[in-house]
mmCIF file of C-alpha atoms in Angstrom:
data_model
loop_
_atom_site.group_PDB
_atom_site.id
_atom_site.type_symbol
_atom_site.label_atom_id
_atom_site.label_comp_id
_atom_site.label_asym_id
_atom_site.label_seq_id
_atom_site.Cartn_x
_atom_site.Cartn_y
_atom_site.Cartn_z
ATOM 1 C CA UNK X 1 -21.286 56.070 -35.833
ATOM 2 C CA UNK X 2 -20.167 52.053 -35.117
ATOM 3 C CA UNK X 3 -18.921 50.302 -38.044
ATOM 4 C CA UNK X 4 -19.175 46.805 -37.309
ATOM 5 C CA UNK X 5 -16.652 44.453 -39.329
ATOM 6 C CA UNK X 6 -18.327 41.267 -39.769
ATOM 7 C CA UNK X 7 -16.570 38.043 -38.668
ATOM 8 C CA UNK X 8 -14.489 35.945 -41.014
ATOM 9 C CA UNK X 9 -16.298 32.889 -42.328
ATOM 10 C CA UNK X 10 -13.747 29.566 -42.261
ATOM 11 C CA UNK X 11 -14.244 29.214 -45.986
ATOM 12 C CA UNK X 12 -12.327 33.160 -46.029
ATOM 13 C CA UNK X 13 -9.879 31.862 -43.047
ATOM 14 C CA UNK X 14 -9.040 28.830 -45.753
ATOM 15 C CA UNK X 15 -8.864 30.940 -48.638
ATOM 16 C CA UNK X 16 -6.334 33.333 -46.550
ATOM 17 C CA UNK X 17 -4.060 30.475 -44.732
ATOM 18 C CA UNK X 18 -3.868 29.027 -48.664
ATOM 19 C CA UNK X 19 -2.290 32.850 -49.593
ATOM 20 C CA UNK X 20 -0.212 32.745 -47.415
ATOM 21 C CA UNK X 21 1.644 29.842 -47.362
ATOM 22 C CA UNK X 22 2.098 30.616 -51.216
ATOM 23 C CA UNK X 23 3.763 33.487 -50.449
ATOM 24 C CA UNK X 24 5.987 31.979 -47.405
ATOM 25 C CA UNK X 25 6.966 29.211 -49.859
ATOM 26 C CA UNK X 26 8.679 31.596 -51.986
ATOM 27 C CA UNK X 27 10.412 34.251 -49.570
ATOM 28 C CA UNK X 28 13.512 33.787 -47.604
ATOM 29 C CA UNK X 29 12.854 32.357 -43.883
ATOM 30 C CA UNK X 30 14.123 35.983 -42.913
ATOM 31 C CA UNK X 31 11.132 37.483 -44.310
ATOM 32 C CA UNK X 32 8.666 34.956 -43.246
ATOM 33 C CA UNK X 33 10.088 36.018 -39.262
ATOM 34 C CA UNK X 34 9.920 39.469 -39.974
ATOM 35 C CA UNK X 35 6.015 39.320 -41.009
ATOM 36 C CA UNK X 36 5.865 36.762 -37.933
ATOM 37 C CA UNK X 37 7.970 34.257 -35.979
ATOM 38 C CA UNK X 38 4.795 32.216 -36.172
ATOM 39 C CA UNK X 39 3.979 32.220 -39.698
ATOM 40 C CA UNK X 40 6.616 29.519 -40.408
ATOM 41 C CA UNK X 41 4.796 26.668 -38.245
ATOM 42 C CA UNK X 42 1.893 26.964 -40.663
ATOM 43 C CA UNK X 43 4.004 25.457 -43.434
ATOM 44 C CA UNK X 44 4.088 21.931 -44.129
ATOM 45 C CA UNK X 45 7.885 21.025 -43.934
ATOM 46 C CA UNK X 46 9.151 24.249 -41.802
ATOM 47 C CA UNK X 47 7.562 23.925 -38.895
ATOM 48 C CA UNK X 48 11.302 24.455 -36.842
ATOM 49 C CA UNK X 49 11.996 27.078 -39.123
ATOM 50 C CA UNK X 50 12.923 30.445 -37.364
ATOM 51 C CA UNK X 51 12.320 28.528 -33.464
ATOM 52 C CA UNK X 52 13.554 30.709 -31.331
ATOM 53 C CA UNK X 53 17.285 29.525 -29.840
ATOM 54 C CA UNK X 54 16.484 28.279 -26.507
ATOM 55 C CA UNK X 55 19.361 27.937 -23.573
ATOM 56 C CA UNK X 56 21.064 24.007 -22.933
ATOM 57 C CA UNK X 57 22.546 25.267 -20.261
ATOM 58 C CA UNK X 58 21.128 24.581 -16.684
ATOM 59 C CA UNK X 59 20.317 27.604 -14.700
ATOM 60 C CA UNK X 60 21.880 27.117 -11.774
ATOM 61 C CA UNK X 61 21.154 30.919 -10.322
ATOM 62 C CA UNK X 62 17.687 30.767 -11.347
ATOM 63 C CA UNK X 63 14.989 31.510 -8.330
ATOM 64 C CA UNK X 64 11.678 31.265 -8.604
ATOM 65 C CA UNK X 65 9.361 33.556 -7.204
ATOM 66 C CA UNK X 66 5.698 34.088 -5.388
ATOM 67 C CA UNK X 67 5.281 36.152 -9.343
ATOM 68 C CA UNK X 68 6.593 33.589 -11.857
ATOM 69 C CA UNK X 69 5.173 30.272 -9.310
ATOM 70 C CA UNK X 70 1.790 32.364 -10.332
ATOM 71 C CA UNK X 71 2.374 32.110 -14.020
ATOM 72 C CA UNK X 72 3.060 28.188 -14.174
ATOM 73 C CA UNK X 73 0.202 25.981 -15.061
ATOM 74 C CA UNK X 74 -1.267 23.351 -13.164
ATOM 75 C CA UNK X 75 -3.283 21.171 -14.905
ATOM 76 C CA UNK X 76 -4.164 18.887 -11.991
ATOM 77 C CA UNK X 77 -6.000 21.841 -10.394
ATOM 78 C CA UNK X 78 -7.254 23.014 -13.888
ATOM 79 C CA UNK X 79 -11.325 23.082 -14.621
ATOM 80 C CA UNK X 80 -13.056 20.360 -14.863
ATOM 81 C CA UNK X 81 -13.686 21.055 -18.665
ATOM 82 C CA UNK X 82 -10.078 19.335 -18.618
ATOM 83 C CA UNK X 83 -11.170 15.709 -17.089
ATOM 84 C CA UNK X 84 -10.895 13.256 -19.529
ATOM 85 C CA UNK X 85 -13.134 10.103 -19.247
ATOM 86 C CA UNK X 86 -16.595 10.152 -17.625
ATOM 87 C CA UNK X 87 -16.914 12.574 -15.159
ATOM 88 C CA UNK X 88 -17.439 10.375 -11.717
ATOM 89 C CA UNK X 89 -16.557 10.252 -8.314
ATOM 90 C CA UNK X 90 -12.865 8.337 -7.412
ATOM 91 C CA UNK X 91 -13.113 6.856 -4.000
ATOM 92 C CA UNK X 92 -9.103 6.921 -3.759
ATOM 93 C CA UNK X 93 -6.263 8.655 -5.308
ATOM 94 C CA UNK X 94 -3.019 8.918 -4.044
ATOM 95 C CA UNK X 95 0.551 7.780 -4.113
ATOM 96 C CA UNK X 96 1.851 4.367 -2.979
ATOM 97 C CA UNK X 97 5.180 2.820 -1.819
ATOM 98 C CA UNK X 98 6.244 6.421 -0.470
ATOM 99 C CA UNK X 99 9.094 5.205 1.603
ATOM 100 C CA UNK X 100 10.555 7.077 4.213
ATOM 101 C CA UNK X 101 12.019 5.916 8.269
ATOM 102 C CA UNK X 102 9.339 6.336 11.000
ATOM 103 C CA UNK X 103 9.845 5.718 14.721
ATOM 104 C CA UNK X 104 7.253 3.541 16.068
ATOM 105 C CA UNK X 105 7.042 2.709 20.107
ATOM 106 C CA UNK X 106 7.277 -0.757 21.302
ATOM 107 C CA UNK X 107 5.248 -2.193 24.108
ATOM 108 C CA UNK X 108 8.478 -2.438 26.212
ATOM 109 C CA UNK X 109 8.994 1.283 26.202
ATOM 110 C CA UNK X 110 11.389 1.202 23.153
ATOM 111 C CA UNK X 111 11.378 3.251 20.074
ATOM 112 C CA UNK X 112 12.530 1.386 16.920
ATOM 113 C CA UNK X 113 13.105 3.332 13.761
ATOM 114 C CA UNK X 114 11.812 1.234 10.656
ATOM 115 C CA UNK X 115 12.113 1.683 7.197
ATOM 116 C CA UNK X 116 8.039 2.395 5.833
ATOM 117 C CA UNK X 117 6.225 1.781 3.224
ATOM 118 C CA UNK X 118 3.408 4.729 2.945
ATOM 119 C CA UNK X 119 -0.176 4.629 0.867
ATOM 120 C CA UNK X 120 -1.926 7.564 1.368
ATOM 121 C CA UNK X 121 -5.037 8.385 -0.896
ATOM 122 C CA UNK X 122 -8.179 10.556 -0.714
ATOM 123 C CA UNK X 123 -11.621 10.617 -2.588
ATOM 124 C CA UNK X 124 -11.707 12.642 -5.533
ATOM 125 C CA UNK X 125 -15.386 14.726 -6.906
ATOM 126 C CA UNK X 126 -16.416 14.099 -9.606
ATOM 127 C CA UNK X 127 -16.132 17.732 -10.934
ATOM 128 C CA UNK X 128 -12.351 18.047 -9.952
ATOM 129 C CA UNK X 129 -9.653 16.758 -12.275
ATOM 130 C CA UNK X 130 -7.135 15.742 -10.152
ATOM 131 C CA UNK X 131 -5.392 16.073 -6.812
ATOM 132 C CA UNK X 132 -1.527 17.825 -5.808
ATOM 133 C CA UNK X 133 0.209 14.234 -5.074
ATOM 134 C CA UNK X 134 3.249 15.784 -3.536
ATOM 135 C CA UNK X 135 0.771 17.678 -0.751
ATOM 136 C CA UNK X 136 0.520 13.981 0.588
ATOM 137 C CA UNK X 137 4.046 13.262 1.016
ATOM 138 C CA UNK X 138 4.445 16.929 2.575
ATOM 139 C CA UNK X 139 1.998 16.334 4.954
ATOM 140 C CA UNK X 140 3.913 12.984 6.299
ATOM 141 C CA UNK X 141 7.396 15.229 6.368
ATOM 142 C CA UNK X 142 5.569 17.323 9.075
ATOM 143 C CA UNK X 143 4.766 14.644 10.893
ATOM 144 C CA UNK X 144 7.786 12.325 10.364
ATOM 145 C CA UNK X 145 9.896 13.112 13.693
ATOM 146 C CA UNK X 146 7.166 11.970 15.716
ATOM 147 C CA UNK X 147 6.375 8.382 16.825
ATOM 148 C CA UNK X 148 4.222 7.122 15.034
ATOM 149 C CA UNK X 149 0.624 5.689 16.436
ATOM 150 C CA UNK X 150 -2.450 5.702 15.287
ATOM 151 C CA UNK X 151 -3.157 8.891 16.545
ATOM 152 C CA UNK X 152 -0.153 10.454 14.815
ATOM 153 C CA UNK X 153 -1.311 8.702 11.527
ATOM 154 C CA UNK X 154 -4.967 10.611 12.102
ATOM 155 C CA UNK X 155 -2.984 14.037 12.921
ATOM 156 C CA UNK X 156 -1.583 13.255 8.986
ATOM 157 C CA UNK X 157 -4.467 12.143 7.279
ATOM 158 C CA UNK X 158 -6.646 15.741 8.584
ATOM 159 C CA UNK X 159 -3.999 17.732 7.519
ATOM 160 C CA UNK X 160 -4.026 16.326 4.353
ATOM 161 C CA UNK X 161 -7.526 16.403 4.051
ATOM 162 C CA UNK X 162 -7.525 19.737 4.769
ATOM 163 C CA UNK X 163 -4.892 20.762 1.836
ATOM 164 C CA UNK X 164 -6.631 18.532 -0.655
ATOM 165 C CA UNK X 165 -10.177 19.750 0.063
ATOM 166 C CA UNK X 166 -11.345 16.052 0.335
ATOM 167 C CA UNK X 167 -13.957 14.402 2.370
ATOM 168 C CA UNK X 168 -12.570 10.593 2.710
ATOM 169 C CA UNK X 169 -8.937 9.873 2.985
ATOM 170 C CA UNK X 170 -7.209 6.134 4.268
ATOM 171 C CA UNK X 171 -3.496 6.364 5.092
ATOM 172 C CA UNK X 172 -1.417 2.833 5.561
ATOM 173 C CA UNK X 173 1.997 2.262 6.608
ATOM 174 C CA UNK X 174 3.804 -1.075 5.818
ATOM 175 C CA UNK X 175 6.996 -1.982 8.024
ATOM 176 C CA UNK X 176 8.632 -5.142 8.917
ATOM 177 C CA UNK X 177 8.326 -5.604 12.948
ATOM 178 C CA UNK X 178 11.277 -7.323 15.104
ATOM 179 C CA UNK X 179 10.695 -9.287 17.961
ATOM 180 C CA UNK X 180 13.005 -10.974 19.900
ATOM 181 C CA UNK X 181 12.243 -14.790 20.171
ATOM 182 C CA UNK X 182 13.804 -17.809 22.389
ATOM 183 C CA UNK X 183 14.148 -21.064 20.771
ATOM 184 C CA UNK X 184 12.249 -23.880 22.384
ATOM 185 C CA UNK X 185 14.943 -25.882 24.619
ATOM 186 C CA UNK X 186 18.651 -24.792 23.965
ATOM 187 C CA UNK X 187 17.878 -21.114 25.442
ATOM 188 C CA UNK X 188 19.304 -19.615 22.024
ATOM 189 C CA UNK X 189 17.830 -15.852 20.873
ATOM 190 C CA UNK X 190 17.421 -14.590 17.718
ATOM 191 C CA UNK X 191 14.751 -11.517 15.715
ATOM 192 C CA UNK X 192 11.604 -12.772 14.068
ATOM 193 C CA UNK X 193 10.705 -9.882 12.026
ATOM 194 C CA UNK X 194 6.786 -9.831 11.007
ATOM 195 C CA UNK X 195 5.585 -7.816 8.097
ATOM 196 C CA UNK X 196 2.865 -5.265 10.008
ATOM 197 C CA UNK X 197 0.739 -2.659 8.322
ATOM 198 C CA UNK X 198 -1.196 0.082 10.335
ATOM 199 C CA UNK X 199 -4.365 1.930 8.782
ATOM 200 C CA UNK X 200 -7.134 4.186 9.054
ATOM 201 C CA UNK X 201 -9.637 4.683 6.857
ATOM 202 C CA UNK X 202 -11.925 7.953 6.926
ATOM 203 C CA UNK X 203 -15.400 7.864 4.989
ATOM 204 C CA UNK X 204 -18.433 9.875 5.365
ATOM 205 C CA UNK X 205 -17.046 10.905 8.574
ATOM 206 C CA UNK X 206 -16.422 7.424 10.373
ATOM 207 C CA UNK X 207 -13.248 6.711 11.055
ATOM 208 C CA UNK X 208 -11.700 3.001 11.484
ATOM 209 C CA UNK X 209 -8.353 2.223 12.565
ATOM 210 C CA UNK X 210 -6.914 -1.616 11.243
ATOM 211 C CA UNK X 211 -3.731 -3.440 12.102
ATOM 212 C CA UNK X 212 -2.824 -6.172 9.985
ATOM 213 C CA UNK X 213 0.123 -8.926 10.808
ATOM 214 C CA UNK X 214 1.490 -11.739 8.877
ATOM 215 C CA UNK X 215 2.374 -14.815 11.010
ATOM 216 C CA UNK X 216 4.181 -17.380 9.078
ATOM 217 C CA UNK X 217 4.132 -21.648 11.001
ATOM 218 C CA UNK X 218 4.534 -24.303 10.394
ATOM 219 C CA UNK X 219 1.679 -26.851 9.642
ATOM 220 C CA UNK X 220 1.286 -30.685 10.322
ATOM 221 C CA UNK X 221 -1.446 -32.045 7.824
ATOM 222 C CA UNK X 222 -3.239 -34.178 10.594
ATOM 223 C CA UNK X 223 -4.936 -36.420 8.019
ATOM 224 C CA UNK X 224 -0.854 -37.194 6.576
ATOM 225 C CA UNK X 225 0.195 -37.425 10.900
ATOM 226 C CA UNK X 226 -2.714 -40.465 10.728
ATOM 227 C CA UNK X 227 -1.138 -42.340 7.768
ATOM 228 C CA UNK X 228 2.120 -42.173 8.360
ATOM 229 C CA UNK X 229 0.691 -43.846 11.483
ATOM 230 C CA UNK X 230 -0.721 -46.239 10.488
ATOM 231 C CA UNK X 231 1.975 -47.456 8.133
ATOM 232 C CA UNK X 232 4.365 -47.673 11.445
ATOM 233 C CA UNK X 233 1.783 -49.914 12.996
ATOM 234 C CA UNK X 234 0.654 -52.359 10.260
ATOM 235 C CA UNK X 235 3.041 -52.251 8.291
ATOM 236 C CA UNK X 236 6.318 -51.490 9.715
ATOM 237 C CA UNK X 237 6.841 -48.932 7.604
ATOM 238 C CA UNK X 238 8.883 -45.709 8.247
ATOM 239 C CA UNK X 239 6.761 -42.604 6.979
ATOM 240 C CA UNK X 240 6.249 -39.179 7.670
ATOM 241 C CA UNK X 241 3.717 -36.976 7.596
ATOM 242 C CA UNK X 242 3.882 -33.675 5.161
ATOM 243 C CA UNK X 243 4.562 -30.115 6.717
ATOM 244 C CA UNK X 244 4.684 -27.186 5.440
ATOM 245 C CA UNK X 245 5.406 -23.418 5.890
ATOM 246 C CA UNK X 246 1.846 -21.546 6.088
ATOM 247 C CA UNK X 247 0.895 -17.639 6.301
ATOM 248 C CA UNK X 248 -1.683 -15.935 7.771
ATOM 249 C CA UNK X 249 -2.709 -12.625 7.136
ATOM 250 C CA UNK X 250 -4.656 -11.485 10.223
ATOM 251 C CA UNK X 251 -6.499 -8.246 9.957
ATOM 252 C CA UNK X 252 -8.288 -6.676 13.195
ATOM 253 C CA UNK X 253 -10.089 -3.351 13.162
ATOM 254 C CA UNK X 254 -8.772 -1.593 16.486
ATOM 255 C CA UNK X 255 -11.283 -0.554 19.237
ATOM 256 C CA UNK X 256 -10.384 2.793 20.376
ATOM 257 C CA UNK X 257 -12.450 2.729 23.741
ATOM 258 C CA UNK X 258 -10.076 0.062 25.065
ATOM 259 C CA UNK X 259 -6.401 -0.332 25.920
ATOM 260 C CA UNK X 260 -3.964 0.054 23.711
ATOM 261 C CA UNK X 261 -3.513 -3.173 21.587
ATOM 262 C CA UNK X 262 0.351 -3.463 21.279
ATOM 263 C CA UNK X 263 2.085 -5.248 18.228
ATOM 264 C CA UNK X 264 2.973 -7.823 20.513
ATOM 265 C CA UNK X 265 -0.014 -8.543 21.627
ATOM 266 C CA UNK X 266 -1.756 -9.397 18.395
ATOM 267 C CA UNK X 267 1.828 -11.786 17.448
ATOM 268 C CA UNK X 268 0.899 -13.610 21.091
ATOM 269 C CA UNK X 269 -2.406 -14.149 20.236
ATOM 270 C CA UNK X 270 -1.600 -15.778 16.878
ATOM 271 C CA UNK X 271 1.077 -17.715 18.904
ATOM 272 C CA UNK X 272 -1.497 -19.240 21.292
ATOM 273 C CA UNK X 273 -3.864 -20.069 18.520
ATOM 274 C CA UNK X 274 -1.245 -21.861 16.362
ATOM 275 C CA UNK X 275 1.972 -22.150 18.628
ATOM 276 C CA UNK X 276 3.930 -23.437 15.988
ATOM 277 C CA UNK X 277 5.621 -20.399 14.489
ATOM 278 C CA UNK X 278 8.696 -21.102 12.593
ATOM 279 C CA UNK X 279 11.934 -20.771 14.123
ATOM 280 C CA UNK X 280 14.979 -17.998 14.003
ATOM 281 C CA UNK X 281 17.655 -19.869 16.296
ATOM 282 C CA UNK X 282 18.246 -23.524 16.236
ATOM 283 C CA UNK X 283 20.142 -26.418 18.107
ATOM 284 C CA UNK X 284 19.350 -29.968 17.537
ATOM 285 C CA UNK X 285 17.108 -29.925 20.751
ATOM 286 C CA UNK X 286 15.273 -27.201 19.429
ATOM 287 C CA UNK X 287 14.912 -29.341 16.031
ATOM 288 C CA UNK X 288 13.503 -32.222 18.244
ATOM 289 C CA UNK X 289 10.881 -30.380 20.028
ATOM 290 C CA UNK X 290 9.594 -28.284 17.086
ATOM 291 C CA UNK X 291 9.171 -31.646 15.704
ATOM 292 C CA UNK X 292 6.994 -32.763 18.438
ATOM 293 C CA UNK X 293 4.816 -29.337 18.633
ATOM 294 C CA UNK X 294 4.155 -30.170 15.203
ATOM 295 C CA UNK X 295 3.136 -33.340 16.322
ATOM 296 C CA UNK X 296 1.118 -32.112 19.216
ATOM 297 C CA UNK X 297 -0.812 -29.632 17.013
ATOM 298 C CA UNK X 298 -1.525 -31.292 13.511
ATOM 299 C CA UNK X 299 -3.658 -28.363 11.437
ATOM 300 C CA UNK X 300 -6.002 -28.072 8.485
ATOM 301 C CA UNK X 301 -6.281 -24.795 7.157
ATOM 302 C CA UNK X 302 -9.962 -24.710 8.444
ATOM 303 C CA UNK X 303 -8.787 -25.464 12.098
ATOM 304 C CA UNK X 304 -6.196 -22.536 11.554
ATOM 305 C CA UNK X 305 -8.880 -20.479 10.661
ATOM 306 C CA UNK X 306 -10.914 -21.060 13.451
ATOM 307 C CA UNK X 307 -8.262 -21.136 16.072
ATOM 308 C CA UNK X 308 -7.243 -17.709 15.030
ATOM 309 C CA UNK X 309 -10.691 -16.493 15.249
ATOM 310 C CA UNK X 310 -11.207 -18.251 18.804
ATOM 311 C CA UNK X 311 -8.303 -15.866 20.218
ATOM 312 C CA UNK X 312 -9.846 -13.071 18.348
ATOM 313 C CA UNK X 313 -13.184 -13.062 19.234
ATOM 314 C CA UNK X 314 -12.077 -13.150 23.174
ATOM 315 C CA UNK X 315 -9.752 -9.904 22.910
ATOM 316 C CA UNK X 316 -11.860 -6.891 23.945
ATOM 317 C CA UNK X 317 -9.685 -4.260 22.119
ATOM 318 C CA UNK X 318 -10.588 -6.257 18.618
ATOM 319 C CA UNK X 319 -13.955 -5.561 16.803
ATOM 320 C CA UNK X 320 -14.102 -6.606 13.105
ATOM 321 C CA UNK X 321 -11.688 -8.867 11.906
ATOM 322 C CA UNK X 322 -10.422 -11.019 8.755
ATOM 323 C CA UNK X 323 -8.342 -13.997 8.644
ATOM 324 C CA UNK X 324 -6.409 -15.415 5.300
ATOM 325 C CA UNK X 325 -4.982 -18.554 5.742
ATOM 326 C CA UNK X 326 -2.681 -20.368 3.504
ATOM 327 C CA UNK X 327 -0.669 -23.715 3.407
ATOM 328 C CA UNK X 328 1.322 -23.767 1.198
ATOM 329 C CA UNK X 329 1.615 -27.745 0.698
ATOM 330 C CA UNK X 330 4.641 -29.983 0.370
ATOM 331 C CA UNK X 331 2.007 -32.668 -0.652
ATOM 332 C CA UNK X 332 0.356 -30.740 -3.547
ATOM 333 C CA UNK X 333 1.009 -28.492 -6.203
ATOM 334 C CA UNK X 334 -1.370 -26.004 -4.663
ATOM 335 C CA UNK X 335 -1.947 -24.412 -2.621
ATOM 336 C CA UNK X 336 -5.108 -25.269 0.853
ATOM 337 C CA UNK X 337 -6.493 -21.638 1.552
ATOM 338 C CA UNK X 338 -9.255 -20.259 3.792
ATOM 339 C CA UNK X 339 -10.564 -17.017 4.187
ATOM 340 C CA UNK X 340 -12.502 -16.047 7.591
ATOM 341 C CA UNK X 341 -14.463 -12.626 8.296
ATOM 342 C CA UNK X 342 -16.419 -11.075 11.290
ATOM 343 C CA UNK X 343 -18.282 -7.817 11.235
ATOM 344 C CA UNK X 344 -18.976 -5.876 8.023
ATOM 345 C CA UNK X 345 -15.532 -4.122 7.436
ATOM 346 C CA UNK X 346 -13.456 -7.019 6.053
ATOM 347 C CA UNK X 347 -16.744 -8.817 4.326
ATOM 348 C CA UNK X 348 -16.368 -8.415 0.263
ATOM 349 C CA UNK X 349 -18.335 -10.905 -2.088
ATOM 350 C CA UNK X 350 -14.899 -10.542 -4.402
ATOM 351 C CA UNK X 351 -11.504 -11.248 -3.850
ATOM 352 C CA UNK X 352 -8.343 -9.789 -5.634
ATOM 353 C CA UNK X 353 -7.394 -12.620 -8.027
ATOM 354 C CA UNK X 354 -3.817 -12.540 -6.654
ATOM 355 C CA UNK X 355 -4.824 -12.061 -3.070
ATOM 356 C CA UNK X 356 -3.061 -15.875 -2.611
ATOM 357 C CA UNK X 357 0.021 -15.136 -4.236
ATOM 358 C CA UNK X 358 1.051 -12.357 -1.700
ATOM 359 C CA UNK X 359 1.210 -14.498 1.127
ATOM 360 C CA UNK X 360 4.512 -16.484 0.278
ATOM 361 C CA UNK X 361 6.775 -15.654 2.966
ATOM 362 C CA UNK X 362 9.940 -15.080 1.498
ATOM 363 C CA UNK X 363 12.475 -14.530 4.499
#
């Protein structure tokens, strides 16, 4: 014969948590832990009482095992009855600033090591709660005695696709590029050093690879060059026009069916569009004629948009590209911008409201 005990109602569950904390409240703390441990962190007031002593001490010749790794949770893995928020798809998640030193090969046959800024994120389903960060960084350790290219950069991202069980990924890699540069007339040497980021994106199964460069010059407002002019001829009047140090942030997606498109290459092609590129080593000669290729090559930000594009547009190894242009004027207190796209990968109806700001070359 079963005998079955019905369940406690809360109203009994009350009535029995009410008797006993009465009694707890007046018995020793010994007692209390000899009914339970637990019974003293349902009293208002003693909810330390009778904690078990726990160890200060480091354990230095602690090892953890395959059995106790099994017993530790992991909430970032846990079910999705754990996400908090609305339940929707994250198109990246990831870490960001991961530095570490990667080799990367030079057009010249060199290999340069280069401290690296790393961004790697994947998509995230809706019905998982989170992803293992540290499986990211992992999977750039394996790969971080290589040189890096774009192909090593893919090798990375499948792998950690593969661990994180995700479908899109992008990877980027930040670095500050040296070049060797010769001044303009006294012969002098010096290292330019460009801020470069690689990147390849992987969604729905497409895969685009994107170089970006910063090339800082120098440029001649030619509607100040015209003035200043003028004032010489009529007037007799020393002026000068306004100058100013100006970035552009050139982005190209990479064509993969072509030859390799070299850092260099993509700093000589902003060179020819807008040849006057600030300087490393000077003499007064070299003074003099940067002087008068600022002269030869006044620039609005609109021509500097369009003379990047011209180059651009007549490099087969380039498909889509964007160009941000800013000047950052000696004239005004602002700032002349332009912003140039071709193809649908760089073309976004918004911009980040502090896109501007990062482009202030800082040395």
């Amino acid at each position: 014969m079963n005998v079955h005990t019905p369940e406690p109602t809360r109203e009994e569950a009350e009535a029995a948590l009410a008797l006993l904390r009465q009694w707890a409240g007046k018995v020793s703390p010994i007692e209390v832990a000899d009914l339970d441990p637990l019974v003293s962190r349902l009293i208002p007031g003693q909810e330390l009482a009778n904690y078990p002593a726990l160890a200060r001490a480091y354990p230095e010749e602690f090892a953890v095992d395959e059995a106790y790794k099994a017993t530790m949770p992991d909430l970032q893995n846990g079910p999705s009855s754990l996400i908090r928020g609305a339940k929707q798809h994250i198109q990246h998640v990831g870490i960001s600033n991961f530095r570490l030193p990667i080799q990367v090969h030079t057009r010249d046959g060199d290999d340069l090591t280069l401290e690296t800024s790393v961004t790697g994120t994947v998509s995230l389903e809706a019905e998982k709660k989170g992803i293992n960060m540290s499986r990211i960084m992992r999977s750039f350790y394996r790969h971080a005695e290589q040189t890096f290219s774009f192909e090593v950069i893919e090798q990375t991202l499948d792998a950690y696709k593969t661990d994180l069980e995700s479908f899109d990924a992008r990877i980027q890699m930040r670095f500050s590029f040296p070049m060797k540069v010769q001044s303009l007339r006294s012969g002098l040497e010096g290292y330019q050093y460009y801020d470069i980021a690689l990147e390849v994106v992987d969604t729905q199964g497409t895969r685009k690879k994107i170089l970006h460069l910063d090339y800082v010059y120098s440029s001649t407002c030619p509607c100040s060059l015209e003035l200043s002019e003028h004032a010489r001829q009529y007037r007799g009047q020393l002026a000068t026009p306004h100058s100013q140090r100006s970035v552009a942030r050139v982005s190209v997606e990479v064509d993969s069916t072509q030859t390799c498109l070299w850092f260099e290459d993509l700093i000589e092609l902003c060179r020819a569009a807008v040849p006057t590129e600030t300087q490393v080593m000077v003499k007064r000669e070299d003074e003099q004629a940067f002087a008068e290729l600022n002269a030869a090559n006044p620039i609005f930000v609109e021509d500097a948009a369009r003379s990047f594009c011209e180059q651009l547009q007549a490099d087969p190894r380039i498909k889509d590209f964007r160009v941000i242009a800013s000047h950052q004027e000696s004239l005004h207190s602002h700032d002349a911008v332009s912003v140039m796209t071709e193809g649908p990968t760089f073309a976004a109806d918004s911009l980040d409201p502090k896109l501007f700001n990062t482009l202030f070359h800082v040395g």
